[in-house]
Amino acid sequence: MKREDNMLEERQKLTRRTLLSRGVAAGAAFIVGTGFVTGRDAAWAMELEHLQPTTMATLIQMARDIYPHDHVADAFYAAAVKGYDDAERAPIIETGIAGLDAAAQGAGFASYLATGWERDRVDLLRAMEDSAFFQTVRGGLVTGLYNQKAVWPLFGYEGESYSKGGYIDRGFDDITWV
């Protein structure tokens, strides 16, 4: 009973200000430094050669908003967009992210990355979904994210089945999330 009283007391202390401050803290998913981006929990880090760290952090958030999977860690999204950190593609990405940030500022936010609510970020992305920049990033994510063998178990995918006798004799209907 004591534990339930403590939980009730904690819930009653939750004010609008506390809720908003916790939401802003949760939105700061990346630590951006000179030449690197890392996850807030420091479980992964990425050195950059051609993109600005803020650009990469925004690109990772954009990737998460395009293909949202709560059970997939940011490290997988970071690996999916790491290929854009090259001399040829960096100017296109920098310009695209600058346009995304400008759209966010036009909607009243400091930047895309500082836009706290996913719904607001998705609205910004929908407004630019026909652009070459958006289509390039979205198209690259299909293979960049889902071709990572380490991600497959998170979706219940065991890989190709031909070499293992096919799906029919190996539980083709055992996936629980479909």
Tab-separated table of C-alpha atoms in Angstrom:
chain	number	residue	atom	x	y	z
A	1	MET	CA	0.000	0.000	0.000
A	2	LYS	CA	2.885	2.331	0.766
A	3	ARG	CA	4.210	1.994	-2.811
A	4	GLU	CA	0.813	2.876	-4.309
A	5	ASP	CA	0.603	5.951	-2.071
A	6	ASN	CA	4.048	7.074	-3.282
A	7	MET	CA	3.051	6.592	-6.931
A	8	LEU	CA	-0.157	8.592	-6.415
A	9	GLU	CA	1.809	11.330	-4.697
A	10	GLU	CA	4.291	11.471	-7.603
A	11	ARG	CA	1.478	11.725	-10.172
A	12	GLN	CA	-0.124	14.557	-8.250
A	13	LYS	CA	3.176	16.485	-8.281
A	14	LEU	CA	3.278	16.350	-12.084
A	15	THR	CA	2.470	19.848	-13.273
A	16	ARG	CA	2.147	21.134	-16.824
A	17	ARG	CA	5.536	22.812	-16.476
A	18	THR	CA	7.140	19.553	-15.292
A	19	LEU	CA	5.548	17.598	-18.131
A	20	LEU	CA	6.762	20.086	-20.752
A	21	SER	CA	10.278	20.200	-19.327
A	22	ARG	CA	10.476	16.406	-19.353
A	23	GLY	CA	9.241	16.385	-22.940
A	24	VAL	CA	11.934	18.824	-24.032
A	25	ALA	CA	14.603	16.786	-22.262
A	26	ALA	CA	13.359	13.619	-23.969
A	27	GLY	CA	13.483	15.380	-27.348
A	28	ALA	CA	17.201	16.025	-26.990
A	29	ALA	CA	18.133	12.598	-28.293
A	30	PHE	CA	21.549	13.522	-29.664
A	31	ILE	CA	24.695	15.137	-28.373
A	32	VAL	CA	26.338	17.158	-31.106
A	33	GLY	CA	30.003	18.114	-30.920
A	34	THR	CA	32.724	19.272	-33.247
A	35	GLY	CA	32.942	16.577	-35.903
A	36	PHE	CA	30.769	13.989	-34.164
A	37	VAL	CA	27.244	12.991	-33.181
A	38	THR	CA	26.439	10.600	-30.367
A	39	GLY	CA	23.320	9.189	-28.806
A	40	ARG	CA	22.113	10.794	-25.595
A	41	ASP	CA	22.886	7.562	-23.770
A	42	ALA	CA	26.394	7.499	-25.346
A	43	ALA	CA	25.777	3.945	-26.543
A	44	TRP	CA	26.969	4.929	-30.014
A	45	ALA	CA	28.915	7.709	-31.683
A	46	MET	CA	29.730	8.688	-35.231
A	47	GLU	CA	32.632	10.730	-36.546
A	48	LEU	CA	31.870	12.967	-39.494
A	49	GLU	CA	34.079	14.130	-42.316
A	50	HIS	CA	31.844	16.189	-44.617
A	51	LEU	CA	28.537	16.899	-42.880
A	52	GLN	CA	28.024	19.230	-39.962
A	53	PRO	CA	27.170	17.324	-36.749
A	54	THR	CA	23.852	19.177	-36.410
A	55	THR	CA	23.006	18.218	-39.987
A	56	MET	CA	23.661	14.542	-39.230
A	57	ALA	CA	21.616	14.684	-36.016
A	58	THR	CA	18.750	16.230	-37.992
A	59	LEU	CA	19.129	13.595	-40.701
A	60	ILE	CA	18.926	10.807	-38.100
A	61	GLN	CA	15.785	12.345	-36.607
A	62	MET	CA	14.333	12.719	-40.103
A	63	ALA	CA	15.057	9.034	-40.771
A	64	ARG	CA	13.300	8.063	-37.546
A	65	ASP	CA	10.295	10.204	-38.496
A	66	ILE	CA	10.072	8.737	-42.012
A	67	TYR	CA	10.312	5.120	-40.827
A	68	PRO	CA	9.291	5.202	-37.153
A	69	HIS	CA	10.001	2.083	-35.140
A	70	ASP	CA	10.103	2.637	-31.396
A	71	HIS	CA	11.885	-0.673	-30.842
A	72	VAL	CA	14.756	0.186	-33.224
A	73	ALA	CA	17.666	2.082	-31.638
A	74	ASP	CA	19.005	5.348	-33.020
A	75	ALA	CA	22.296	3.608	-33.795
A	76	PHE	CA	20.606	1.693	-36.632
A	77	TYR	CA	19.168	4.898	-38.080
A	78	ALA	CA	22.606	6.525	-37.782
A	79	ALA	CA	24.169	3.618	-39.680
A	80	ALA	CA	21.462	3.927	-42.349
A	81	VAL	CA	22.298	7.579	-43.093
A	82	LYS	CA	26.071	7.432	-42.545
A	83	GLY	CA	26.566	7.029	-46.309
A	84	TYR	CA	25.455	10.630	-46.867
A	85	ASP	CA	28.644	11.823	-45.146
A	86	ASP	CA	30.718	11.846	-48.315
A	87	ALA	CA	32.117	14.667	-50.437
A	88	GLU	CA	29.663	14.151	-53.306
A	89	ARG	CA	26.400	14.008	-51.348
A	90	ALA	CA	27.193	16.331	-48.429
A	91	PRO	CA	26.283	19.595	-50.239
A	92	ILE	CA	22.893	18.184	-51.282
A	93	ILE	CA	22.176	17.007	-47.729
A	94	GLU	CA	23.348	20.278	-46.138
A	95	THR	CA	21.086	22.252	-48.495
A	96	GLY	CA	18.134	19.919	-47.902
A	97	ILE	CA	18.472	20.081	-44.119
A	98	ALA	CA	18.797	23.882	-44.306
A	99	GLY	CA	15.503	23.911	-46.230
A	100	LEU	CA	13.911	21.631	-43.648
A	101	ASP	CA	15.103	23.913	-40.844
A	102	ALA	CA	13.766	26.947	-42.721
A	103	ALA	CA	10.379	25.247	-43.027
A	104	ALA	CA	10.453	24.495	-39.300
A	105	GLN	CA	11.285	28.119	-38.541
A	106	GLY	CA	8.442	29.225	-40.790
A	107	ALA	CA	6.138	27.047	-38.682
A	108	GLY	CA	7.372	28.693	-35.472
A	109	PHE	CA	10.067	26.248	-34.343
A	110	ALA	CA	13.758	26.954	-33.820
A	111	SER	CA	14.737	24.092	-36.156
A	112	TYR	CA	13.509	20.690	-37.292
A	113	LEU	CA	15.533	18.996	-34.566
A	114	ALA	CA	14.073	21.333	-31.940
A	115	THR	CA	10.507	20.539	-33.010
A	116	GLY	CA	9.353	18.575	-29.995
A	117	TRP	CA	6.269	16.796	-31.286
A	118	GLU	CA	6.550	14.031	-33.849
A	119	ARG	CA	3.258	15.131	-35.442
A	120	ASP	CA	4.717	18.581	-36.166
A	121	ARG	CA	7.861	17.077	-37.683
A	122	VAL	CA	5.798	14.725	-39.851
A	123	ASP	CA	3.739	17.696	-41.096
A	124	LEU	CA	6.985	19.428	-42.113
A	125	LEU	CA	8.112	16.292	-43.957
A	126	ARG	CA	4.772	15.878	-45.737
A	127	ALA	CA	5.051	19.415	-47.055
A	128	MET	CA	8.326	18.496	-48.762
A	129	GLU	CA	7.710	14.858	-49.680
A	130	ASP	CA	7.739	15.573	-53.423
A	131	SER	CA	11.194	17.216	-53.280
A	132	ALA	CA	14.246	15.475	-54.687
A	133	PHE	CA	15.971	15.781	-51.295
A	134	PHE	CA	13.182	13.989	-49.431
A	135	GLN	CA	12.879	11.249	-52.057
A	136	THR	CA	16.650	10.699	-52.025
A	137	VAL	CA	16.743	10.290	-48.243
A	138	ARG	CA	13.573	8.160	-48.129
A	139	GLY	CA	14.776	5.910	-50.921
A	140	GLY	CA	18.180	5.437	-49.322
A	141	LEU	CA	16.577	4.530	-46.011
A	142	VAL	CA	14.688	1.594	-47.475
A	143	THR	CA	17.909	-0.279	-48.046
A	144	GLY	CA	20.075	1.554	-45.513
A	145	LEU	CA	17.844	0.665	-42.589
A	146	TYR	CA	16.201	-2.620	-43.542
A	147	ASN	CA	19.268	-4.294	-45.085
A	148	GLN	CA	21.113	-4.253	-41.764
A	149	LYS	CA	21.205	-7.874	-40.620
A	150	ALA	CA	21.286	-6.746	-36.982
A	151	VAL	CA	17.846	-5.128	-37.449
A	152	TRP	CA	16.183	-8.226	-38.897
A	153	PRO	CA	15.556	-10.003	-35.583
A	154	LEU	CA	13.799	-6.895	-34.276
A	155	PHE	CA	11.156	-7.453	-36.953
A	156	GLY	CA	11.068	-11.240	-36.678
A	157	TYR	CA	12.773	-11.718	-40.036
A	158	GLU	CA	15.155	-14.675	-40.116
A	159	GLY	CA	16.723	-13.877	-43.461
A	160	GLU	CA	16.378	-15.721	-46.723
A	161	SER	CA	14.891	-19.165	-46.403
A	162	TYR	CA	15.863	-20.995	-49.588
A	163	SER	CA	19.067	-22.377	-48.115
A	164	LYS	CA	17.099	-23.573	-45.051
A	165	GLY	CA	14.359	-25.397	-46.934
A	166	GLY	CA	11.939	-22.538	-47.591
A	167	TYR	CA	9.229	-20.958	-45.511
A	168	ILE	CA	6.444	-23.517	-45.873
A	169	ASP	CA	8.150	-26.162	-43.742
A	170	ARG	CA	9.742	-23.643	-41.360
A	171	GLY	CA	6.812	-21.754	-39.787
A	172	PHE	CA	5.845	-19.214	-42.431
A	173	ASP	CA	2.989	-18.120	-40.171
A	174	ASP	CA	4.817	-17.811	-36.840
A	175	ILE	CA	5.319	-14.037	-36.966
A	176	THR	CA	3.339	-12.503	-34.105
A	177	TRP	CA	3.470	-8.835	-35.127
A	178	VAL	CA	1.602	-9.090	-38.453
